[in-house]
XYZ file of C-alpha atoms in Angstrom:
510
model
C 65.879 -39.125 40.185
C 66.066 -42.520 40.011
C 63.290 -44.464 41.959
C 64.537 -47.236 44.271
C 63.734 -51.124 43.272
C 62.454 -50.937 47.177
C 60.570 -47.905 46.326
C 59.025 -49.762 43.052
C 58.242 -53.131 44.685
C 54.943 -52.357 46.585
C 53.612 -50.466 43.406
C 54.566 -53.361 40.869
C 53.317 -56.154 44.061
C 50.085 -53.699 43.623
C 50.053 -54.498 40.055
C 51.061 -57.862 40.082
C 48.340 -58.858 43.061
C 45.506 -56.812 41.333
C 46.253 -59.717 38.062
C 46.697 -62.916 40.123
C 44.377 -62.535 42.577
C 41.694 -63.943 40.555
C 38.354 -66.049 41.040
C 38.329 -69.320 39.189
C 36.572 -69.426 35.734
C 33.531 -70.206 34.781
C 34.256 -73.270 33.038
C 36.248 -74.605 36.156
C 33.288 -74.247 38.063
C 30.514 -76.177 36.471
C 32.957 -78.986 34.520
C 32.859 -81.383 37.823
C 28.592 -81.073 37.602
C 28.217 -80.934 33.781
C 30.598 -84.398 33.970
C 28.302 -86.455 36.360
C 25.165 -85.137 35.007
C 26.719 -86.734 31.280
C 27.164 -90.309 33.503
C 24.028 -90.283 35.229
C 24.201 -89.087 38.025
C 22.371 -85.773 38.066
C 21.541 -85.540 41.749
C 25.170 -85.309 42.635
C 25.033 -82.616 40.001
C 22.651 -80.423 41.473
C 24.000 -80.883 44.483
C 27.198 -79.651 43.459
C 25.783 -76.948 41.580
C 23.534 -75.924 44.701
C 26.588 -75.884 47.117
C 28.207 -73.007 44.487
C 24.672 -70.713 44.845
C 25.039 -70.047 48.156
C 26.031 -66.660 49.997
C 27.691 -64.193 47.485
C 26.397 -66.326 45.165
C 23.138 -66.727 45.790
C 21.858 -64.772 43.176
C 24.339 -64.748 40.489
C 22.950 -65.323 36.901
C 25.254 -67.793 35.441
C 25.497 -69.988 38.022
C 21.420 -69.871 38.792
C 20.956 -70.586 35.158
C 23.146 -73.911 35.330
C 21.077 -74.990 38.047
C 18.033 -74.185 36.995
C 19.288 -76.016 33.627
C 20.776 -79.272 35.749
C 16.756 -79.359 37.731
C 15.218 -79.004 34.619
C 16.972 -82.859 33.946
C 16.361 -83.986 36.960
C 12.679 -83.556 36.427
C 12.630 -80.841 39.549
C 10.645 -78.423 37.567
C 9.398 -76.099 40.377
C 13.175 -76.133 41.671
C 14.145 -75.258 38.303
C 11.359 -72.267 37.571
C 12.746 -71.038 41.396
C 16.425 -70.950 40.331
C 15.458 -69.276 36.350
C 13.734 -66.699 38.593
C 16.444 -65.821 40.281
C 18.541 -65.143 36.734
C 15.180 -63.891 35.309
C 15.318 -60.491 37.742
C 18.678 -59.798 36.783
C 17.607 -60.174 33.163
C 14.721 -57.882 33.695
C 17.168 -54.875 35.088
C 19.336 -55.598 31.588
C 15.872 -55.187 29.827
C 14.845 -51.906 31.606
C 18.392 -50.624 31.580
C 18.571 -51.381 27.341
C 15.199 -49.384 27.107
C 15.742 -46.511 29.273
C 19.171 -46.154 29.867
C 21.044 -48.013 26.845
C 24.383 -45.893 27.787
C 25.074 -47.323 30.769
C 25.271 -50.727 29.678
C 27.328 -49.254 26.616
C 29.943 -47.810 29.140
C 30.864 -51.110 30.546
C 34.478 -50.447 28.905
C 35.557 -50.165 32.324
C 37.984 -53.526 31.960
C 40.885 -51.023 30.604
C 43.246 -52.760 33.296
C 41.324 -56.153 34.383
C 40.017 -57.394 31.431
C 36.399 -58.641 30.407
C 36.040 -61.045 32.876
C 36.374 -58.587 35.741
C 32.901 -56.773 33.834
C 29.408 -57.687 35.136
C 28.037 -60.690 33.223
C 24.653 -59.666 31.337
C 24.155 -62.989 29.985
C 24.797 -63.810 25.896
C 21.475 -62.870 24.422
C 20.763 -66.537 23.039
C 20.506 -67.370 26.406
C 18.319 -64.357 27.662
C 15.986 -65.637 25.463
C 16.461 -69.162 26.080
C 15.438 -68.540 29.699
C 12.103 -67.313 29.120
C 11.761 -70.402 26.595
C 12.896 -72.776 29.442
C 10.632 -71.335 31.508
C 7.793 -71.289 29.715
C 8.935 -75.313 29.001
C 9.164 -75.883 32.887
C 5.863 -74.460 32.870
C 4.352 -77.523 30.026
C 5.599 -80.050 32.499
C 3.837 -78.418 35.905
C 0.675 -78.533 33.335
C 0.462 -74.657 33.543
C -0.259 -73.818 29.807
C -1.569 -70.393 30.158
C 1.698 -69.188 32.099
C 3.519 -70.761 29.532
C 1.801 -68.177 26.795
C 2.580 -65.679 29.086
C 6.544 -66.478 29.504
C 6.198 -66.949 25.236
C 5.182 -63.385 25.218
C 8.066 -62.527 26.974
C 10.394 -63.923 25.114
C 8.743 -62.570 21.840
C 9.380 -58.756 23.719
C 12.566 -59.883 24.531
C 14.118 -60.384 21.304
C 12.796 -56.567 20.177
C 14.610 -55.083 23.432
C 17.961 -57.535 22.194
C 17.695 -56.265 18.501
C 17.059 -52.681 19.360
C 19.810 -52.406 21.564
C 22.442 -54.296 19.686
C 21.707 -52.031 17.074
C 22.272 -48.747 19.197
C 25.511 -50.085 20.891
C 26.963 -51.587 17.284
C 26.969 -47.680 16.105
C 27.999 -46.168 19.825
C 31.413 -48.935 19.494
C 32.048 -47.566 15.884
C 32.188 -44.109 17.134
C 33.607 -44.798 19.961
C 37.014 -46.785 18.310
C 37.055 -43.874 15.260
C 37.022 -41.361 18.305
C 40.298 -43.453 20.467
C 42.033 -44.184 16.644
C 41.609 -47.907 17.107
C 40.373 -50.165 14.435
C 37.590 -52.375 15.416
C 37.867 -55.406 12.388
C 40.313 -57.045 14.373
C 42.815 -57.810 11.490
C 45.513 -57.026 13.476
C 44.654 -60.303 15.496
C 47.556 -62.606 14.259
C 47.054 -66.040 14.768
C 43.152 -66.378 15.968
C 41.297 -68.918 14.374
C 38.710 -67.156 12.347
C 37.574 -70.074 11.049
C 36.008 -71.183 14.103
C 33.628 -68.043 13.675
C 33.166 -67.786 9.835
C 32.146 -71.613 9.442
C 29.294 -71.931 6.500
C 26.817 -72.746 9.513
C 27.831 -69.242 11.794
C 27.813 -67.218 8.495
C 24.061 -68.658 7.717
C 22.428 -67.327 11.162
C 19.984 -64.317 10.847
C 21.316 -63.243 14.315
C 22.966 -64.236 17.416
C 19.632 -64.756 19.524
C 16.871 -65.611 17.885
C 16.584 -69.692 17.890
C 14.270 -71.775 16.041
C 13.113 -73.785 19.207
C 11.931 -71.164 21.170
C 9.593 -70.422 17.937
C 8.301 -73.568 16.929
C 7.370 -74.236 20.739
C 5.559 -70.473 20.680
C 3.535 -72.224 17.683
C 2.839 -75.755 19.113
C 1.222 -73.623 22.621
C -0.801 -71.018 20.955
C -2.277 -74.046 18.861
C -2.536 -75.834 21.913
C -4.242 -72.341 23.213
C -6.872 -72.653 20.049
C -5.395 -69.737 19.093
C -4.229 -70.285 15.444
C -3.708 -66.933 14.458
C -0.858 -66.493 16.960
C 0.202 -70.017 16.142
C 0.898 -69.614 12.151
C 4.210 -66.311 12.694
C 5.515 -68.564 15.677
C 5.491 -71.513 12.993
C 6.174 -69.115 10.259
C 9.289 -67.619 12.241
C 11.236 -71.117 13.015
C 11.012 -71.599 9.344
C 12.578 -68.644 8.622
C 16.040 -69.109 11.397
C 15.573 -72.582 9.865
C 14.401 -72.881 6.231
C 14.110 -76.318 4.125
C 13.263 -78.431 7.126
C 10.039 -80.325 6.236
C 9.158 -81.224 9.846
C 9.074 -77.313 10.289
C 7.467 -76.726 7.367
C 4.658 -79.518 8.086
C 3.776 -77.517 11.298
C 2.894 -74.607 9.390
C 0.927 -76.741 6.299
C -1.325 -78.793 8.966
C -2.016 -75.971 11.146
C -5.368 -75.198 9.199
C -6.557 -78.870 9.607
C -5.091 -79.510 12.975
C -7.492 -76.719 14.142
C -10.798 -77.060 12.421
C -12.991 -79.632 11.987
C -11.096 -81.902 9.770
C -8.777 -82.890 12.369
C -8.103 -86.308 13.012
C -10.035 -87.607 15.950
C -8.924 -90.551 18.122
C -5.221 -89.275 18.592
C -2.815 -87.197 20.269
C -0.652 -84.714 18.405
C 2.608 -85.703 20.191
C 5.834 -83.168 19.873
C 9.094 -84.855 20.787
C 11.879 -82.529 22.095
C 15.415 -84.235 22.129
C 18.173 -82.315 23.487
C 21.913 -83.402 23.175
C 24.776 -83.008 25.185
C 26.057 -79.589 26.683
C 27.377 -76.144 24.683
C 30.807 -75.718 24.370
C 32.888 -73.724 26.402
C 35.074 -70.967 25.529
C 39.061 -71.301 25.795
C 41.369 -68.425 26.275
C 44.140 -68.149 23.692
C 47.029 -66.045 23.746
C 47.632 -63.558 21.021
C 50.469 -61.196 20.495
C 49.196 -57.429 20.173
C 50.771 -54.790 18.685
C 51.435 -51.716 21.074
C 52.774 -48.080 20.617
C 54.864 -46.672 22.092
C 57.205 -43.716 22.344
C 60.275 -46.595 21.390
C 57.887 -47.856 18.789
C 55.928 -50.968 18.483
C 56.158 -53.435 21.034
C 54.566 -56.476 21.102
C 51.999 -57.616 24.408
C 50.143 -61.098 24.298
C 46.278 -60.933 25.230
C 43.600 -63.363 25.671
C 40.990 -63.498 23.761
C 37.911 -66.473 24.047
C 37.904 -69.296 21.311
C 35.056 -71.379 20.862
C 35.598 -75.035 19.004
C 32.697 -76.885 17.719
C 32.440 -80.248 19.982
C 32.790 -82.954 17.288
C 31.560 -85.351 19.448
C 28.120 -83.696 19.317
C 25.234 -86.557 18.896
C 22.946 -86.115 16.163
C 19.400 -87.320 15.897
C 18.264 -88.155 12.535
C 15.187 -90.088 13.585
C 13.102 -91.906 16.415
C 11.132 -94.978 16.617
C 7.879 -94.358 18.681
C 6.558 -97.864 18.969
C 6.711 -99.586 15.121
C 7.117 -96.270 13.735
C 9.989 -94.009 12.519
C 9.844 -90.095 12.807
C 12.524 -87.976 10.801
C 13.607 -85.561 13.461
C 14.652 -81.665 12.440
C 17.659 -80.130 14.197
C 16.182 -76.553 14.960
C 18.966 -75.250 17.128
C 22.489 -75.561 17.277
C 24.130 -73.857 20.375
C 27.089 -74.998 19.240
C 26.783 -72.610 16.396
C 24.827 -69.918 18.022
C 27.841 -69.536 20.632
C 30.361 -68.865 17.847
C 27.892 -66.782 16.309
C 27.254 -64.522 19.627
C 31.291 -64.387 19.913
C 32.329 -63.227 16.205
C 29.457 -60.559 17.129
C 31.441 -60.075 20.122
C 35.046 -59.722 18.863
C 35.043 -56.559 17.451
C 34.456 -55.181 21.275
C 36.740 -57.414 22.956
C 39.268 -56.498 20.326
C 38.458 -52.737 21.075
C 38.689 -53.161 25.111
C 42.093 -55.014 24.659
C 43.000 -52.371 22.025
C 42.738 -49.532 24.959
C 44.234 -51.934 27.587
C 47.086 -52.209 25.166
C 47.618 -48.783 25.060
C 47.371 -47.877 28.540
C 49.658 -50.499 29.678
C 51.904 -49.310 26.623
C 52.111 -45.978 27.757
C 52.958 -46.718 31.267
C 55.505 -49.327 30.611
C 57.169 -47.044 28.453
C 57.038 -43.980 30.666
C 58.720 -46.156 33.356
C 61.479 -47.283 31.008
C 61.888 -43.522 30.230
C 62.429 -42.545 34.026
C 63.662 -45.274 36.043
C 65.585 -47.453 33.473
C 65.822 -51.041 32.971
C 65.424 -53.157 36.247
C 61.754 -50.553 36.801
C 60.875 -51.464 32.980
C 61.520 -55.007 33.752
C 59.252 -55.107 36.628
C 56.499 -52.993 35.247
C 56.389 -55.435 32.184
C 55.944 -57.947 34.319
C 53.364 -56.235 36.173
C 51.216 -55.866 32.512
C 51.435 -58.996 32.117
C 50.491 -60.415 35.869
C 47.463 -57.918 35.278
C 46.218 -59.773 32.123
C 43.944 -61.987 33.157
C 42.465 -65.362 31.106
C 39.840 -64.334 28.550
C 36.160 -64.009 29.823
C 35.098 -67.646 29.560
C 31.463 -67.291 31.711
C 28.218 -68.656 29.336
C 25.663 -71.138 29.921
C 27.533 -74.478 29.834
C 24.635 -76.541 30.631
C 22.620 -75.565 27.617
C 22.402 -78.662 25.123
C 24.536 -78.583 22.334
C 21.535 -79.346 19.852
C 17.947 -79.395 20.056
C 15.935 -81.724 17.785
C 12.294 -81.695 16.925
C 10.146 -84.172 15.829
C 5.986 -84.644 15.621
C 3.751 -86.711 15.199
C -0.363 -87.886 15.553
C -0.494 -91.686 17.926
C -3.777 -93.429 19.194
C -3.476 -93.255 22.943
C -1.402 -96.469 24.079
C 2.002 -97.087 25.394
C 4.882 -96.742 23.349
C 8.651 -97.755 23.168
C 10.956 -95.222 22.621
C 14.299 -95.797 20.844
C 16.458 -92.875 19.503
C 18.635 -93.041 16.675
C 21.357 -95.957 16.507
C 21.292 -95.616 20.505
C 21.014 -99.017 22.699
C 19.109 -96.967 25.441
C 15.159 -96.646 25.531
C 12.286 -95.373 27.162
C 8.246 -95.966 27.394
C 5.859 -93.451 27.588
C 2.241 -93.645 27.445
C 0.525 -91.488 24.985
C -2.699 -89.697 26.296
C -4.023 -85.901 25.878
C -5.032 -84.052 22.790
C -1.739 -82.088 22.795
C 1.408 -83.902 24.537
C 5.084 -82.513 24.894
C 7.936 -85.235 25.312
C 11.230 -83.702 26.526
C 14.269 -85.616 26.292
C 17.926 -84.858 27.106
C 20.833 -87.507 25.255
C 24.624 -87.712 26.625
C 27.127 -90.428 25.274
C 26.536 -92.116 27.899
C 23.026 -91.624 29.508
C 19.100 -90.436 28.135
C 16.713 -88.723 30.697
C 13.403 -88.761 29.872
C 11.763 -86.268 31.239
C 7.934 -86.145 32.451
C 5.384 -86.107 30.066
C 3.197 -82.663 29.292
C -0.503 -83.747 28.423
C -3.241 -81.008 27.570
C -6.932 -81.507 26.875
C -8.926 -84.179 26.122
C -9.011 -86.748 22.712
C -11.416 -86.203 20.731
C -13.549 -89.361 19.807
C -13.467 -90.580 16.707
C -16.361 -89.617 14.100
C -18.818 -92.554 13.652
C -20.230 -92.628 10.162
C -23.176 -93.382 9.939
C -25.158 -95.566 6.999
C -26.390 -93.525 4.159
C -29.922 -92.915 4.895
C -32.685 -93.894 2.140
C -33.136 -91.253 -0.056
C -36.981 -90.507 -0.716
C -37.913 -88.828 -4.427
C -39.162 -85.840 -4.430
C -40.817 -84.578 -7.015
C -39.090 -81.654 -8.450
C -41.296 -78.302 -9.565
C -41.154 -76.498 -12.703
C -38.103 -74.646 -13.174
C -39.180 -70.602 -13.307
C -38.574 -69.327 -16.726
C -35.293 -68.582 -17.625
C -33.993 -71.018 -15.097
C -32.657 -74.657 -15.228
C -34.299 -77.328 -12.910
C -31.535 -78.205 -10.066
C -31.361 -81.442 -8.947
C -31.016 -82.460 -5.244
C -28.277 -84.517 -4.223
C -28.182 -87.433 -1.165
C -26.142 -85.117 1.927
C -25.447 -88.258 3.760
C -23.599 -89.642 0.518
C -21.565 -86.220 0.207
C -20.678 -86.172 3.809
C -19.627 -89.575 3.460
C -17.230 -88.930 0.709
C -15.864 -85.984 2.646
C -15.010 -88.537 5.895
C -13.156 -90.491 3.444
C -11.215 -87.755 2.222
C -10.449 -86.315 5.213
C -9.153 -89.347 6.761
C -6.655 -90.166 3.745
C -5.489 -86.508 4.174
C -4.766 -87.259 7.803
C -2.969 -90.423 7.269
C -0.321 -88.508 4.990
C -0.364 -85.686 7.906
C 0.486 -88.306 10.102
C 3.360 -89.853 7.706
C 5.020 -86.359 7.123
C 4.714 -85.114 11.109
């Protein structure tokens, strides 16, 4: 029996509303903020950003992240700690979840018909671990150094729940394709750009979540802290996510100087953070899929996310702090870690749009089978309506680059110029550890407020060489050769000097 086009409409209208009747992406969402935060304006951007967290939204990650992220610029760091608190509780559940209960986030395959975007969003794991870092960063600039340790902890026990759990879920999705006969390489994938994911700098990254920032800073507090022996593995960590980088590597040379007694007195060790531009966002491309069927293979178009590196990305080679020039290190590179979190990704998009395909296969072709053409018509229709854009959510206000420079100034004020760029700032240099944050767009620097711990230590006085009376030396005991005393005040002397040349280079190479 032949089922009536009346019969079919409300099932395929079912279909057809269940695809269409979608919210608007991510990207859509935050591009209006993210566009007069880049010309200045970054009230009107939180107050954009605000007017999206409210009611259902109140306490949705994403969305508390970009604001927390837009406050953070804005200099509104208590705002911003409130609003990364809010995404910080729903990365805590993820956390507990991984360690007690990894299979429920595992069986989040439940986007069979909708697609990934309809899934809950856990956050990428760069930027679960960038919150803690943030936080511990809003933290520096409310002068709360000791919380800051504590949300550095965090982020150190984050990264062990992220690795563990990766690793569980990467073997759960192999069995789980080999059990459903679908490959997982995503070969099949005609047409994606793979070389937006297997780039020289994707392929280099240890991981997808690990950043050197978030290391180097861990090093730079615990020093602050006095507490070198926590300081060296944060140091010794950024080197390894970022190797060859001599302002890295300095951090980890000086640290034995910088805390002992041989430290250069009179100045401020001053560590310059310069963040540029935004991450990029991801697009949704369409790409014809292969599908079985009991007519043979037919072919469906998915969507599937693409990230492009921004080529408009500024880089910061160096500074000028007053009459001086500081090389500056690029420690992280979101736009890289993004493409590196997504070719991580692929292989379990390409398995959830591998079991949509065949779902969707099997009931187009069942209702070509039993109610002919005009139903076959309307149920491909229906797959497609039902195919929604690919899942585009991640943390858009997240700088595209993070730069790192450091160096030891005598308390004054100083003018600030970065790069090529017309635009400068001033700051005043004060403290015995100081923190500069700064955030670069094409158009527009914010320079945010200062971070100042502890107190300068004054600078040694050496004193004249006292006069040396003789003494008259005794017989040497037998067997034993006479040893002759030697003027302290001259050795100590010779020791200032050396010390202070060593710090001069310190200061040239940080």
């Amino acid at each position: 029996m032949r089922l009536s086009t009346f019969t079919l409409t409300p099932i395929v209208a079912a279909l057809v509303l269940t695809g269409c009747v979608t919210t608007p992406t991510h990207d859509s969402k935050v591009a209006a903020s993210l566009s007069v935060a880049k010309s200045g304006q970054i009230d009107e951007a939180i107050r954009q950003v605000e007017a999206q967290t409210q009611g259902a939204n109140k306490a949705d990650l994403l969305l508390n992240l970009e604001k927390g992220e837009l406050m953070r610029v804005g200099k509104r760091y208590k705002d911003s700690l409130d609003a990364f608190d809010v995404a910080d509780t729903k990365v805590k559940i993820w956390e507990e979840t991984a360690k007690s209960s990894p299979q429920k986030l595992m069986g989040q395959i439940g986007a069979t018909i909708m697609g990934d975007a309809s899934r809950d969003y856990e956050g990428q794991d760069y930027e679960k671990v960038m919150l803690t870092t943030r936080m511990a960063m809003d933290r520096l600039n409310l002068g709360d150094l000791d919380t800051a340790r504590v949300d550095i902890k965090r982020t150190h026990e984050r990264e062990a729940v992220i690795a563990e759990f990766r690793s569980k879920e990467t073997a759960e999705a192999e069995k789980e394709a080999k059990d459903k006969g679908v490959s997982s390489t995503g070969k099949e994938l005609n047409g994606y750009p793979v070389e937006t994911l297997n780039d020289p700098e994707v392929l280099k990254l240890k991981n997808g979540y690990q950043n050197a920032l978030s290391h180097y800073l861990a090093g730079f507090v615990y020093e602050a802290l006095n507490e070198p022996g926590l300081a060296a593995p944060g140091y010794r960590k950024a080197i390894e996510l970022r190797p060859d980088l001599p302002v890295l590597e300095d951090g980890l040379k000086g640290l034995d100087q910088r805390t002992s007694f041989r430290r250069k007195k009179g100045v401020t060790d001053v560590l310059f953070i310069i963040e540029a531009g935004n991450s990029p966002a991801r697009q949704s491309k369409k790409i014809a899929f292969p599908v079985p069927t009991g007519r043979g293979l037919v072919t469906i178009s998915f969507a599937f996310p693409v990230i492009y590196a921004d080529p408009n990305a500024p880089v910061i080679n160096s500074i000028r702090v007053g009459n001086q020039v500081l090389p500056t290190a690029l420690v992280t590179d979101f736009n890289v870690m993004a493409r590196k979190a997504l070719k991580d990704e692929l292989p379990g998009i390409y398995t959830r749009a591998a079991v949509r395909a065949v779902t969707k296969g099997v009931v187009q072709d069942q209702v070509n089978k039993n109610f002919g053409a005009l139903a076959g018509l309307a149920a491909n229709l229906a797959v497609v309506a039902t195919e929604s854009p690919a899942d585009d959510r991640m943390w858009r206000s997240l700088p595209s680059r993070v730069f790192v420079a450091r160096a030891f100034l005598p308390p004054g004020d100083y003018d600030l110029n970065f790069g090529n760029r017309g635009d400068a700032g001033k700051i005043t240099v004060d403290g015995r550890y100081m923190v500069v944050p700064v955030r670069i767009y094409q158009d527009k620097t914010y320079l945010g407020d200062l971070a100042k711990f502890g107190n300068i230590a004054p600078v040694a006085q050496v004193q004249d060489e006292p006069e040396v009376k003789a003494v008259e030396a005794k017989p040497a005991a037998k067997g034993k050769s006479a040893v002759k005393a030697k003027p302290v005040a001259k050795a100590n002397a010779a020791t200032s000097t050396n010390t202070s040349t060593n710090n001069t280079a310190g200061t040239k190479s940080n």
